[in-house]
PDB file of C-alpha atoms in Angstrom:
ATOM      1  CA  MET A   1       9.745 -17.573   9.470  1.00 44.00           C
ATOM      2  CA  GLU A   2       8.503 -14.433   8.042  1.00 44.00           C
ATOM      3  CA  SER A   3       7.732 -16.451   4.580  1.00 50.00           C
ATOM      4  CA  GLU A   4       6.032 -19.083   6.508  1.00 46.00           C
ATOM      5  CA  LYS A   5       3.755 -16.871   8.303  1.00 47.00           C
ATOM      6  CA  LEU A   6       3.008 -15.138   4.876  1.00 47.00           C
ATOM      7  CA  ARG A   7       2.353 -18.624   3.178  1.00 49.00           C
ATOM      8  CA  SER A   8      -0.031 -19.722   6.331  1.00 47.00           C
ATOM      9  CA  GLU A   9      -1.789 -16.273   5.816  1.00 53.00           C
ATOM     10  CA  ALA A  10      -2.386 -16.729   2.139  1.00 57.00           C
ATOM     11  CA  GLU A  11      -3.941 -20.427   2.928  1.00 67.00           C
ATOM     12  CA  GLY A  12      -6.098 -19.048   5.276  1.00 80.00           C
ATOM     13  CA  ARG A  13      -7.851 -16.556   2.834  1.00 76.00           C
ATOM     14  CA  SER A  14     -10.955 -17.763   0.845  1.00 70.00           C
ATOM     15  CA  VAL A  15     -10.510 -14.593  -1.456  1.00 76.00           C
ATOM     16  CA  THR A  16      -7.312 -13.619  -2.949  1.00 79.00           C
ATOM     17  CA  GLY A  17      -8.904 -11.513  -5.906  1.00 85.00           C
ATOM     18  CA  ALA A  18      -8.175 -11.728  -9.546  1.00 88.00           C
ATOM     19  CA  LEU A  19      -5.263 -11.863 -11.570  1.00 90.00           C
ATOM     20  CA  ASN A  20      -4.819  -9.334 -14.602  1.00 91.00           C
ATOM     21  CA  PHE A  21      -7.266  -7.152 -12.906  1.00 96.00           C
ATOM     22  CA  ASP A  22      -8.891  -4.419 -14.756  1.00 97.00           C
ATOM     23  CA  PRO A  23     -11.804  -2.355 -12.928  1.00 98.00           C
ATOM     24  CA  THR A  24     -13.198  -0.534 -16.069  1.00 98.00           C
ATOM     25  CA  PRO A  25     -14.667  -3.893 -17.600  1.00 98.00           C
ATOM     26  CA  ASP A  26     -15.986  -4.769 -14.069  1.00 98.00           C
ATOM     27  CA  ALA A  27     -17.562  -1.511 -13.424  1.00 98.00           C
ATOM     28  CA  GLN A  28     -19.098  -1.862 -16.945  1.00 98.00           C
ATOM     29  CA  THR A  29     -20.726  -5.507 -16.136  1.00 98.00           C
ATOM     30  CA  LEU A  30     -22.042  -4.231 -12.921  1.00 98.00           C
ATOM     31  CA  TYR A  31     -23.543  -1.168 -14.634  1.00 98.00           C
ATOM     32  CA  LYS A  32     -25.251  -3.361 -17.044  1.00 97.00           C
ATOM     33  CA  ALA A  33     -26.425  -5.664 -14.561  1.00 97.00           C
ATOM     34  CA  MET A  34     -28.638  -3.012 -12.796  1.00 97.00           C
ATOM     35  CA  LYS A  35     -29.694  -0.879 -15.885  1.00 93.00           C
ATOM     36  CA  GLY A  36     -33.288  -1.150 -17.263  1.00 83.00           C
ATOM     37  CA  LEU A  37     -36.080  -3.501 -16.123  1.00 83.00           C
ATOM     38  CA  GLY A  38     -34.908  -6.094 -13.757  1.00 88.00           C
ATOM     39  CA  THR A  39     -31.203  -6.722 -12.039  1.00 95.00           C
ATOM     40  CA  ASP A  40     -28.618  -9.599 -13.128  1.00 96.00           C
ATOM     41  CA  GLU A  41     -27.820 -10.692  -9.716  1.00 96.00           C
ATOM     42  CA  GLN A  42     -25.652 -13.169 -10.979  1.00 96.00           C
ATOM     43  CA  ALA A  43     -23.439 -11.094 -12.768  1.00 97.00           C
ATOM     44  CA  ILE A  44     -23.136  -8.711  -9.752  1.00 98.00           C
ATOM     45  CA  ILE A  45     -22.157 -11.991  -7.758  1.00 97.00           C
ATOM     46  CA  ASP A  46     -19.625 -13.196 -10.430  1.00 96.00           C
ATOM     47  CA  VAL A  47     -17.864  -9.763 -10.307  1.00 97.00           C
ATOM     48  CA  LEU A  48     -17.648  -9.084  -6.808  1.00 97.00           C
ATOM     49  CA  THR A  49     -17.197 -12.489  -4.966  1.00 94.00           C
ATOM     50  CA  LYS A  50     -14.265 -12.995  -7.119  1.00 94.00           C
ATOM     51  CA  ARG A  51     -12.253 -10.021  -6.172  1.00 96.00           C
ATOM     52  CA  SER A  52     -10.471  -8.877  -3.142  1.00 96.00           C
ATOM     53  CA  ASN A  53     -11.535  -6.043  -1.033  1.00 97.00           C
ATOM     54  CA  MET A  54      -8.850  -3.883  -2.777  1.00 96.00           C
ATOM     55  CA  GLN A  55      -9.998  -4.398  -6.117  1.00 98.00           C
ATOM     56  CA  ARG A  56     -13.717  -3.488  -5.208  1.00 98.00           C
ATOM     57  CA  GLN A  57     -12.777  -0.214  -4.116  1.00 98.00           C
ATOM     58  CA  GLN A  58     -11.070   0.126  -7.334  1.00 98.00           C
ATOM     59  CA  ILE A  59     -14.198  -1.060  -9.301  1.00 98.00           C
ATOM     60  CA  ALA A  60     -15.939   1.602  -7.145  1.00 98.00           C
ATOM     61  CA  LYS A  61     -13.905   4.387  -8.277  1.00 98.00           C
ATOM     62  CA  SER A  62     -13.877   3.259 -12.072  1.00 98.00           C
ATOM     63  CA  PHE A  63     -17.869   3.035 -11.644  1.00 98.00           C
ATOM     64  CA  LYS A  64     -18.223   6.444 -10.376  1.00 98.00           C
ATOM     65  CA  GLY A  65     -15.607   7.661 -12.859  1.00 98.00           C
ATOM     66  CA  GLN A  66     -17.555   6.211 -15.904  1.00 98.00           C
ATOM     67  CA  PHE A  67     -21.226   6.764 -14.572  1.00 98.00           C
ATOM     68  CA  GLY A  68     -21.136   9.401 -12.107  1.00 98.00           C
ATOM     69  CA  LYS A  69     -22.794   7.112  -9.677  1.00 97.00           C
ATOM     70  CA  ASP A  70     -21.890   5.863  -6.367  1.00 98.00           C
ATOM     71  CA  LEU A  71     -21.793   2.029  -6.574  1.00 98.00           C
ATOM     72  CA  ILE A  72     -23.006   1.426  -2.927  1.00 97.00           C
ATOM     73  CA  GLU A  73     -26.192   3.594  -3.555  1.00 98.00           C
ATOM     74  CA  SER A  74     -26.877   1.852  -6.839  1.00 97.00           C
ATOM     75  CA  LEU A  75     -26.440  -1.609  -5.398  1.00 98.00           C
ATOM     76  CA  LYS A  76     -28.726  -0.679  -2.515  1.00 97.00           C
ATOM     77  CA  SER A  77     -31.491   0.968  -5.046  1.00 96.00           C
ATOM     78  CA  GLU A  78     -31.258  -2.580  -6.813  1.00 96.00           C
ATOM     79  CA  LEU A  79     -30.986  -5.152  -4.528  1.00 96.00           C
ATOM     80  CA  SER A  80     -33.132  -6.205  -1.036  1.00 95.00           C
ATOM     81  CA  GLY A  81     -32.964  -8.065   2.235  1.00 95.00           C
ATOM     82  CA  ASN A  82     -29.953 -10.460   3.275  1.00 93.00           C
ATOM     83  CA  PHE A  83     -28.615 -10.304  -0.588  1.00 95.00           C
ATOM     84  CA  GLU A  84     -28.285  -6.559  -0.325  1.00 97.00           C
ATOM     85  CA  ARG A  85     -26.875  -6.792   3.106  1.00 96.00           C
ATOM     86  CA  LEU A  86     -24.282  -9.171   1.932  1.00 96.00           C
ATOM     87  CA  ILE A  87     -23.357  -7.403  -1.483  1.00 97.00           C
ATOM     88  CA  VAL A  88     -23.071  -3.896   0.301  1.00 97.00           C
ATOM     89  CA  ALA A  89     -21.020  -5.267   3.112  1.00 97.00           C
ATOM     90  CA  LEU A  90     -18.158  -6.762   0.336  1.00 97.00           C
ATOM     91  CA  MET A  91     -18.181  -2.988  -1.018  1.00 98.00           C
ATOM     92  CA  TYR A  92     -16.737  -1.644   2.303  1.00 97.00           C
ATOM     93  CA  SER A  93     -13.165  -1.389   2.959  1.00 96.00           C
ATOM     94  CA  PRO A  94     -12.400  -3.705   6.253  1.00 97.00           C
ATOM     95  CA  PHE A  95     -12.002  -1.075   8.862  1.00 98.00           C
ATOM     96  CA  LYS A  96     -15.057   0.999   7.396  1.00 97.00           C
ATOM     97  CA  TYR A  97     -17.124  -2.212   7.589  1.00 98.00           C
ATOM     98  CA  ASP A  98     -16.506  -2.910  11.295  1.00 98.00           C
ATOM     99  CA  ALA A  99     -17.235   0.666  12.121  1.00 98.00           C
ATOM    100  CA  LYS A 100     -20.679   0.415  10.318  1.00 97.00           C
ATOM    101  CA  GLU A 101     -21.338  -2.727  12.101  1.00 97.00           C
ATOM    102  CA  LEU A 102     -20.471  -1.114  15.197  1.00 97.00           C
ATOM    103  CA  TYR A 103     -22.442   1.955  14.654  1.00 97.00           C
ATOM    104  CA  ASP A 104     -25.615  -0.150  13.770  1.00 96.00           C
ATOM    105  CA  ALA A 105     -25.153  -2.153  16.806  1.00 96.00           C
ATOM    106  CA  MET A 106     -25.732   1.014  18.716  1.00 96.00           C
ATOM    107  CA  LYS A 107     -28.291   2.680  16.592  1.00 92.00           C
ATOM    108  CA  GLY A 108     -31.657   2.176  17.119  1.00 73.00           C
ATOM    109  CA  VAL A 109     -33.793   0.530  20.034  1.00 70.00           C
ATOM    110  CA  GLY A 110     -31.560  -1.532  22.121  1.00 73.00           C
ATOM    111  CA  THR A 111     -28.002  -2.352  21.417  1.00 79.00           C
ATOM    112  CA  SER A 112     -26.546  -5.504  20.122  1.00 93.00           C
ATOM    113  CA  GLU A 113     -24.135  -6.528  22.617  1.00 95.00           C
ATOM    114  CA  GLY A 114     -22.793  -9.802  20.703  1.00 95.00           C
ATOM    115  CA  VAL A 115     -21.551  -7.729  17.870  1.00 96.00           C
ATOM    116  CA  ILE A 116     -19.529  -5.271  19.721  1.00 98.00           C
ATOM    117  CA  ILE A 117     -17.837  -8.092  21.633  1.00 98.00           C
ATOM    118  CA  GLU A 118     -17.010  -9.973  18.688  1.00 98.00           C
ATOM    119  CA  ILE A 119     -15.302  -7.037  16.985  1.00 98.00           C
ATOM    120  CA  LEU A 120     -13.481  -5.450  20.025  1.00 97.00           C
ATOM    121  CA  ALA A 121     -12.392  -9.034  21.272  1.00 97.00           C
ATOM    122  CA  SER A 122     -10.956 -10.330  17.940  1.00 96.00           C
ATOM    123  CA  ARG A 123      -9.316  -7.442  16.394  1.00 95.00           C
ATOM    124  CA  THR A 124      -5.358  -6.559  17.146  1.00 92.00           C
ATOM    125  CA  LYS A 125      -4.309  -3.307  18.787  1.00 90.00           C
ATOM    126  CA  ALA A 126      -3.537  -1.676  15.038  1.00 92.00           C
ATOM    127  CA  GLN A 127      -6.747  -2.644  13.818  1.00 94.00           C
ATOM    128  CA  ILE A 128      -8.526  -1.437  16.671  1.00 96.00           C
ATOM    129  CA  LYS A 129      -6.901   1.934  16.115  1.00 96.00           C
ATOM    130  CA  GLU A 130      -7.976   2.094  12.431  1.00 97.00           C
ATOM    131  CA  ILE A 131     -11.556   1.230  13.154  1.00 98.00           C
ATOM    132  CA  ILE A 132     -11.780   4.203  15.733  1.00 98.00           C
ATOM    133  CA  LYS A 133     -10.457   6.507  13.051  1.00 98.00           C
ATOM    134  CA  ALA A 134     -12.787   5.008  10.442  1.00 98.00           C
ATOM    135  CA  TYR A 135     -15.722   5.304  12.838  1.00 98.00           C
ATOM    136  CA  LYS A 136     -14.923   9.173  13.663  1.00 98.00           C
ATOM    137  CA  GLU A 137     -14.627   9.736   9.787  1.00 98.00           C
ATOM    138  CA  GLU A 138     -18.058   8.053   8.889  1.00 97.00           C
ATOM    139  CA  TYR A 139     -20.235   9.032  11.564  1.00 98.00           C
ATOM    140  CA  GLY A 140     -18.556  12.186  13.021  1.00 98.00           C
ATOM    141  CA  SER A 141     -18.658  10.810  16.576  1.00 97.00           C
ATOM    142  CA  ASP A 142     -16.293   9.297  19.306  1.00 98.00           C
ATOM    143  CA  LEU A 143     -16.511   5.455  19.116  1.00 98.00           C
ATOM    144  CA  GLU A 144     -15.626   5.296  23.019  1.00 98.00           C
ATOM    145  CA  GLU A 145     -18.354   8.022  23.831  1.00 98.00           C
ATOM    146  CA  ASP A 146     -20.918   6.056  21.929  1.00 97.00           C
ATOM    147  CA  ILE A 147     -19.974   2.896  23.471  1.00 97.00           C
ATOM    148  CA  LYS A 148     -20.131   4.610  26.911  1.00 97.00           C
ATOM    149  CA  SER A 149     -23.657   6.025  26.390  1.00 96.00           C
ATOM    150  CA  GLU A 150     -25.049   2.731  25.229  1.00 95.00           C
ATOM    151  CA  THR A 151     -23.580   0.361  27.945  1.00 96.00           C
ATOM    152  CA  SER A 152     -22.711   0.500  31.756  1.00 96.00           C
ATOM    153  CA  GLY A 153     -21.143  -0.884  34.609  1.00 96.00           C
ATOM    154  CA  TYR A 154     -18.154  -3.647  34.191  1.00 96.00           C
ATOM    155  CA  PHE A 155     -19.372  -4.196  30.572  1.00 97.00           C
ATOM    156  CA  GLU A 156     -18.920  -0.667  29.710  1.00 97.00           C
ATOM    157  CA  GLN A 157     -15.520  -1.052  31.481  1.00 97.00           C
ATOM    158  CA  ILE A 158     -14.170  -4.073  29.846  1.00 97.00           C
ATOM    159  CA  LEU A 159     -15.356  -2.731  26.251  1.00 98.00           C
ATOM    160  CA  VAL A 160     -13.573   0.603  26.868  1.00 97.00           C
ATOM    161  CA  CYS A 161     -10.685  -1.073  27.958  1.00 96.00           C
ATOM    162  CA  LEU A 162     -10.371  -3.154  24.733  1.00 96.00           C
ATOM    163  CA  LEU A 163     -10.997   0.071  22.778  1.00 96.00           C
ATOM    164  CA  GLN A 164      -7.767   1.724  24.633  1.00 93.00           C
ATOM    165  CA  GLY A 165      -5.827  -1.281  22.489  1.00 82.00           C
ATOM    166  CA  GLU A 166      -3.249  -1.653  25.321  1.00 81.00           C
ATOM    167  CA  ARG A 167      -2.895  -5.320  24.564  1.00 79.00           C
ATOM    168  CA  ASP A 168       0.879  -6.132  24.124  1.00 65.00           C
ATOM    169  CA  ASN A 169       2.054  -6.909  20.522  1.00 68.00           C
ATOM    170  CA  ALA A 170       2.254 -10.447  20.554  1.00 65.00           C
ATOM    171  CA  THR A 171       5.831 -11.808  21.503  1.00 70.00           C
ATOM    172  CA  LEU A 172       7.373 -15.039  21.782  1.00 75.00           C
ATOM    173  CA  TYR A 173       9.026 -14.163  25.105  1.00 84.00           C
ATOM    174  CA  VAL A 174       6.560 -14.598  28.274  1.00 90.00           C
ATOM    175  CA  ASP A 175       7.404 -13.320  31.639  1.00 93.00           C
ATOM    176  CA  THR A 176       6.967 -16.454  33.564  1.00 95.00           C
ATOM    177  CA  ALA A 177       7.110 -14.717  37.000  1.00 97.00           C
ATOM    178  CA  LEU A 178       4.617 -11.979  35.682  1.00 96.00           C
ATOM    179  CA  ALA A 179       2.323 -14.846  34.344  1.00 97.00           C
ATOM    180  CA  LEU A 180       2.413 -16.472  37.604  1.00 97.00           C
ATOM    181  CA  GLN A 181       1.503 -12.962  39.512  1.00 97.00           C
ATOM    182  CA  ASP A 182      -1.458 -12.668  37.245  1.00 97.00           C
ATOM    183  CA  ALA A 183      -2.548 -15.899  37.754  1.00 97.00           C
ATOM    184  CA  GLU A 184      -2.371 -15.578  41.394  1.00 96.00           C
ATOM    185  CA  THR A 185      -4.124 -12.092  41.234  1.00 96.00           C
ATOM    186  CA  LEU A 186      -7.068 -13.611  39.123  1.00 96.00           C
ATOM    187  CA  TYR A 187      -7.412 -16.707  41.656  1.00 94.00           C
ATOM    188  CA  ALA A 188      -7.253 -13.995  44.617  1.00 93.00           C
ATOM    189  CA  SER A 189      -9.787 -11.926  42.786  1.00 91.00           C
ATOM    190  CA  GLY A 190     -12.366 -14.788  41.980  1.00 85.00           C
ATOM    191  CA  GLU A 191     -12.349 -18.354  43.363  1.00 75.00           C
ATOM    192  CA  LYS A 192     -10.802 -17.342  46.634  1.00 69.00           C
ATOM    193  CA  ILE A 193     -13.025 -14.668  47.895  1.00 61.00           C
ATOM    194  CA  GLN A 194     -16.666 -14.006  48.282  1.00 63.00           C
ATOM    195  CA  GLY A 195     -17.698 -11.893  45.276  1.00 61.00           C
ATOM    196  CA  THR A 196     -15.356 -11.280  42.537  1.00 74.00           C
ATOM    197  CA  ASP A 197     -13.011  -8.170  42.012  1.00 90.00           C
ATOM    198  CA  GLU A 198     -14.046  -7.761  38.346  1.00 93.00           C
ATOM    199  CA  MET A 199     -11.679  -4.931  37.531  1.00 94.00           C
ATOM    200  CA  GLN A 200      -8.695  -6.993  38.359  1.00 95.00           C
ATOM    201  CA  PHE A 201     -10.131  -9.639  35.585  1.00 96.00           C
ATOM    202  CA  ILE A 202     -10.622  -7.041  33.023  1.00 96.00           C
ATOM    203  CA  THR A 203      -7.327  -5.339  33.484  1.00 96.00           C
ATOM    204  CA  ILE A 204      -5.525  -8.338  32.946  1.00 96.00           C
ATOM    205  CA  LEU A 205      -7.251  -9.803  30.194  1.00 96.00           C
ATOM    206  CA  CYS A 206      -7.516  -6.587  28.282  1.00 95.00           C
ATOM    207  CA  THR A 207      -4.010  -5.321  28.598  1.00 93.00           C
ATOM    208  CA  ARG A 208      -1.900  -8.586  28.442  1.00 93.00           C
ATOM    209  CA  SER A 209      -0.700 -10.170  25.008  1.00 92.00           C
ATOM    210  CA  ALA A 210      -2.101 -13.401  23.840  1.00 92.00           C
ATOM    211  CA  THR A 211       1.254 -15.364  24.292  1.00 93.00           C
ATOM    212  CA  HIS A 212       1.378 -14.151  27.928  1.00 95.00           C
ATOM    213  CA  LEU A 213      -2.264 -14.775  28.698  1.00 96.00           C
ATOM    214  CA  LEU A 214      -2.056 -18.455  27.426  1.00 96.00           C
ATOM    215  CA  LYS A 215       0.757 -18.633  30.190  1.00 97.00           C
ATOM    216  CA  VAL A 216      -1.317 -17.170  32.896  1.00 98.00           C
ATOM    217  CA  PHE A 217      -4.567 -19.530  31.839  1.00 98.00           C
ATOM    218  CA  GLU A 218      -2.000 -22.458  32.244  1.00 98.00           C
ATOM    219  CA  GLU A 219      -0.881 -21.085  35.763  1.00 98.00           C
ATOM    220  CA  TYR A 220      -4.284 -20.307  36.683  1.00 97.00           C
ATOM    221  CA  GLN A 221      -5.395 -23.894  36.006  1.00 97.00           C
ATOM    222  CA  LYS A 222      -3.062 -25.237  38.431  1.00 97.00           C
ATOM    223  CA  LEU A 223      -3.987 -22.770  41.194  1.00 96.00           C
ATOM    224  CA  ALA A 224      -7.777 -23.212  40.954  1.00 95.00           C
ATOM    225  CA  GLY A 225      -8.008 -26.606  39.896  1.00 96.00           C
ATOM    226  CA  LYS A 226     -10.215 -25.513  37.215  1.00 96.00           C
ATOM    227  CA  SER A 227     -10.071 -23.603  33.777  1.00 97.00           C
ATOM    228  CA  ILE A 228     -10.247 -19.586  33.566  1.00 97.00           C
ATOM    229  CA  GLU A 229     -13.531 -20.246  31.465  1.00 98.00           C
ATOM    230  CA  ASP A 230     -15.304 -22.114  34.207  1.00 97.00           C
ATOM    231  CA  SER A 231     -14.294 -19.690  36.853  1.00 95.00           C
ATOM    232  CA  ILE A 232     -15.666 -16.758  34.542  1.00 95.00           C
ATOM    233  CA  LYS A 233     -18.841 -18.706  34.306  1.00 95.00           C
ATOM    234  CA  SER A 234     -19.220 -19.035  37.576  1.00 93.00           C
ATOM    235  CA  GLU A 235     -17.961 -15.648  38.649  1.00 91.00           C
ATOM    236  CA  THR A 236     -19.845 -13.286  36.238  1.00 93.00           C
ATOM    237  CA  HIS A 237     -23.035 -13.309  34.106  1.00 94.00           C
ATOM    238  CA  GLY A 238     -24.694 -11.592  30.958  1.00 96.00           C
ATOM    239  CA  SER A 239     -22.749  -9.329  28.805  1.00 97.00           C
ATOM    240  CA  LEU A 240     -19.584  -9.062  30.937  1.00 97.00           C
ATOM    241  CA  GLU A 241     -19.200 -12.890  31.289  1.00 97.00           C
ATOM    242  CA  ASP A 242     -19.606 -13.125  27.243  1.00 98.00           C
ATOM    243  CA  ALA A 243     -16.991 -10.434  26.688  1.00 98.00           C
ATOM    244  CA  MET A 244     -14.579 -11.965  28.933  1.00 98.00           C
ATOM    245  CA  LEU A 245     -15.202 -15.730  27.353  1.00 98.00           C
ATOM    246  CA  ALA A 246     -14.822 -14.036  23.972  1.00 98.00           C
ATOM    247  CA  ILE A 247     -11.365 -12.770  24.958  1.00 98.00           C
ATOM    248  CA  VAL A 248     -10.377 -16.114  26.266  1.00 98.00           C
ATOM    249  CA  LYS A 249     -11.641 -17.912  23.363  1.00 98.00           C
ATOM    250  CA  CYS A 250      -9.699 -15.352  21.020  1.00 97.00           C
ATOM    251  CA  THR A 251      -6.628 -15.643  22.732  1.00 96.00           C
ATOM    252  CA  ARG A 252      -6.710 -19.650  22.664  1.00 97.00           C
ATOM    253  CA  ASN A 253      -7.773 -19.885  19.249  1.00 97.00           C
ATOM    254  CA  VAL A 254      -9.349 -17.150  17.284  1.00 97.00           C
ATOM    255  CA  HIS A 255     -10.459 -19.442  14.145  1.00 97.00           C
ATOM    256  CA  CYS A 256     -12.374 -21.679  16.813  1.00 98.00           C
ATOM    257  CA  TYR A 257     -13.897 -18.614  18.173  1.00 98.00           C
ATOM    258  CA  PHE A 258     -15.172 -17.457  14.909  1.00 98.00           C
ATOM    259  CA  ALA A 259     -15.990 -21.069  13.896  1.00 98.00           C
ATOM    260  CA  GLU A 260     -18.334 -21.197  16.982  1.00 97.00           C
ATOM    261  CA  ARG A 261     -20.060 -17.723  16.177  1.00 96.00           C
ATOM    262  CA  LEU A 262     -20.836 -19.304  12.706  1.00 97.00           C
ATOM    263  CA  TYR A 263     -22.278 -22.548  14.367  1.00 96.00           C
ATOM    264  CA  HIS A 264     -24.582 -20.942  16.744  1.00 94.00           C
ATOM    265  CA  ALA A 265     -25.712 -18.499  14.025  1.00 94.00           C
ATOM    266  CA  LEU A 266     -26.766 -21.421  11.834  1.00 94.00           C
ATOM    267  CA  LYS A 267     -27.856 -24.029  14.706  1.00 89.00           C
ATOM    268  CA  GLY A 268     -31.426 -23.662  16.363  1.00 68.00           C
ATOM    269  CA  ALA A 269     -34.401 -21.381  15.463  1.00 65.00           C
ATOM    270  CA  GLY A 270     -33.980 -18.780  12.697  1.00 66.00           C
ATOM    271  CA  THR A 271     -30.552 -18.120  11.329  1.00 70.00           C
ATOM    272  CA  HIS A 272     -28.576 -15.207  12.646  1.00 90.00           C
ATOM    273  CA  ASP A 273     -27.844 -13.940   9.150  1.00 92.00           C
ATOM    274  CA  GLY A 274     -26.276 -10.685  10.232  1.00 94.00           C
ATOM    275  CA  THR A 275     -23.452 -12.863  12.284  1.00 95.00           C
ATOM    276  CA  LEU A 276     -23.169 -14.965   9.188  1.00 95.00           C
ATOM    277  CA  ILE A 277     -22.616 -12.296   6.849  1.00 96.00           C
ATOM    278  CA  ARG A 278     -20.215 -10.271   8.985  1.00 97.00           C
ATOM    279  CA  VAL A 279     -17.935 -13.219   9.582  1.00 97.00           C
ATOM    280  CA  ILE A 280     -17.777 -14.476   6.225  1.00 97.00           C
ATOM    281  CA  VAL A 281     -17.124 -10.954   4.724  1.00 97.00           C
ATOM    282  CA  SER A 282     -14.648  -9.749   7.265  1.00 97.00           C
ATOM    283  CA  ARG A 283     -12.462 -12.882   7.599  1.00 97.00           C
ATOM    284  CA  SER A 284     -12.664 -13.901   3.940  1.00 95.00           C
ATOM    285  CA  GLU A 285      -9.240 -12.303   3.273  1.00 95.00           C
ATOM    286  CA  VAL A 286      -7.971 -12.921   6.671  1.00 94.00           C
ATOM    287  CA  ASP A 287      -8.248 -16.702   7.790  1.00 96.00           C
ATOM    288  CA  LEU A 288     -11.773 -17.993   6.530  1.00 96.00           C
ATOM    289  CA  ASN A 289     -10.477 -21.384   5.205  1.00 96.00           C
ATOM    290  CA  LEU A 290      -8.999 -21.999   8.844  1.00 97.00           C
ATOM    291  CA  ILE A 291     -12.327 -21.114  10.231  1.00 98.00           C
ATOM    292  CA  LYS A 292     -14.045 -23.509   7.627  1.00 97.00           C
ATOM    293  CA  ALA A 293     -11.765 -26.345   8.966  1.00 97.00           C
ATOM    294  CA  GLU A 294     -12.427 -25.660  12.686  1.00 98.00           C
ATOM    295  CA  PHE A 295     -16.244 -25.304  11.819  1.00 98.00           C
ATOM    296  CA  LYS A 296     -16.043 -28.972  10.168  1.00 98.00           C
ATOM    297  CA  ARG A 297     -14.488 -30.216  13.421  1.00 98.00           C
ATOM    298  CA  ILE A 298     -17.288 -28.716  15.471  1.00 97.00           C
ATOM    299  CA  ALA A 299     -20.133 -29.387  13.513  1.00 96.00           C
ATOM    300  CA  GLY A 300     -19.213 -32.438  11.835  1.00 97.00           C
ATOM    301  CA  LYS A 301     -20.348 -30.937   8.433  1.00 96.00           C
ATOM    302  CA  SER A 302     -18.975 -28.111   6.465  1.00 97.00           C
ATOM    303  CA  LEU A 303     -19.795 -24.523   6.514  1.00 96.00           C
ATOM    304  CA  SER A 304     -21.257 -24.483   2.995  1.00 95.00           C
ATOM    305  CA  SER A 305     -23.482 -27.394   3.720  1.00 95.00           C
ATOM    306  CA  MET A 306     -25.028 -25.942   6.766  1.00 94.00           C
ATOM    307  CA  ILE A 307     -25.463 -22.782   4.982  1.00 92.00           C
ATOM    308  CA  LEU A 308     -27.244 -24.520   1.875  1.00 91.00           C
ATOM    309  CA  VAL A 309     -29.426 -26.470   4.341  1.00 86.00           C
ATOM    310  CA  SER A 310     -30.370 -23.415   6.481  1.00 80.00           C
ATOM    311  CA  LYS A 311     -31.395 -21.511   3.561  1.00 67.00           C
ATOM    312  CA  ILE A 312     -33.575 -23.890   1.923  1.00 52.00           C
TER     313      ILE A 312
END
């Protein structure tokens, strides 16, 4: 069972790192690529996209040791635009990168609710703990406090609830009686009454495990005669609706959730480069190959072909 899990995880990764890895020559290649007039962007791509995140951290350490410079700062000074954004994203460790994306989503004018929802709805209990820690270390402030100051109402409540990391660890055992009770509670809090008891929805969606919620959704469909997604759409709106639907989608199929995020980022007027970069970088060593397969199913064409077309 465990070996099957490890194998499927390995198959999901699109980046596995270099064999016989040595950070010293890689750091030297990057230094040469940025030295003097002009920048050898291809050399930077060749090194950084073919290394795992752990290997990139070692390259950064070696770069600092050999040349006394911070690699991220050097890359920032030599590159620009979305290429800089992508390469710099590759250099952050996963939790620091998530913390940075959350910080950027709240900093400046307006708040990018979609980014906050995507990260908090799709990460595990253990990952959220690490993101909170990385956020505090990097920015000296409390992630929960910052989210509270940038959001309000039930949307604030659902994000804070996700931050608590109370979702039970996934387990194969499901308490059928509790799942039925939860389904009845959701039905009684929405479809059955005038108005909606949002807190009941928030509590159940944010504190139950994925396996439990799947059973709840199944029982809910029987009770309400419609899917939980359709009920959320008719009972809520705006950012709260987006957050609830993201939790449901991630529960049903996290790969499909990210494939949809990529599809919507590429489709329509203008490309949402931030979403594209964030999803590809953050999932490259997790499950990007599985996301690509879902993308092809949704879009009818490969992710790489749609990216090429969007960038022409």
